[in-house]
Amino acid sequence: MITRALLATTLALLAPPHGHAARLRGDRVLGIGDQNASIFVDPRFRWLGVGQARLAVAWDVTSSPADFVSTAGWLLAARAAGVQPLVAFDRDWKHRHELPSVTDYARAVTTFMRDFPWVRQYQPWNEEDAGG
């Protein structure tokens, strides 16, 4: 859910055109990070005209049916709203202190990219310096 402070700050920075990605300067694009797909039908979000949104997922999200369904729902909602997703891969929170091997990570990311071919922007790891 968008907070009033976020909304006020965004509006103070720019008055975005409705239905278009809000551009700050040059090639910078205004986006939002939200794990809940309901943001895409929130009239306040739609009014902002934000064209990109980030979703953080476990690096092995395709191996968990429940997580996969949730991720697919978010991505489909973003697509339906005309929002370009940025997917950030992250640790598997069930095994938060274990890092994947390069082979396992590459296999999982390749599977994800095959399952969601319309996703074009990726962040290889989310907040690598965050404590665990």
Phi, psi and omega in degrees: 000139181281131179275160178298323180296317178297316180298314180297318179296316180299315180294328178291330181281325185197163172244092188289147174290140182294132174082008180232153176298130181282121181256134178275294177208139176055238183263011178279137182237137177280127177225181180218149175250122179206130183274354185254122182295343181295343178301328185289344176252000178289121183300332179291321176294314181298323179297326180296332181074024179293129185258356180223147176216144181256139176234126176265128180231156174296144182303333182250034185303330182288347180270353179246110182306316181295316179293323179297315180297316179298316179295316179300319178299316179297312182296319179292323177294319177298314180299316180297329180275358181075025181257130179278122181276145168246116182262123178253119177280146187218179176296159172276112188292344175285336179228057193298340181261005181250131175261147179285157171288162178300319180296313180296318179297311181300318180297315182294317180293320177298319177298315179301312182295326176292320182288333182231070186294341179279347176284126186243349183240130182226149171244118189296332177205139183266118172051063183299341180267000182289140178292156183232000000 
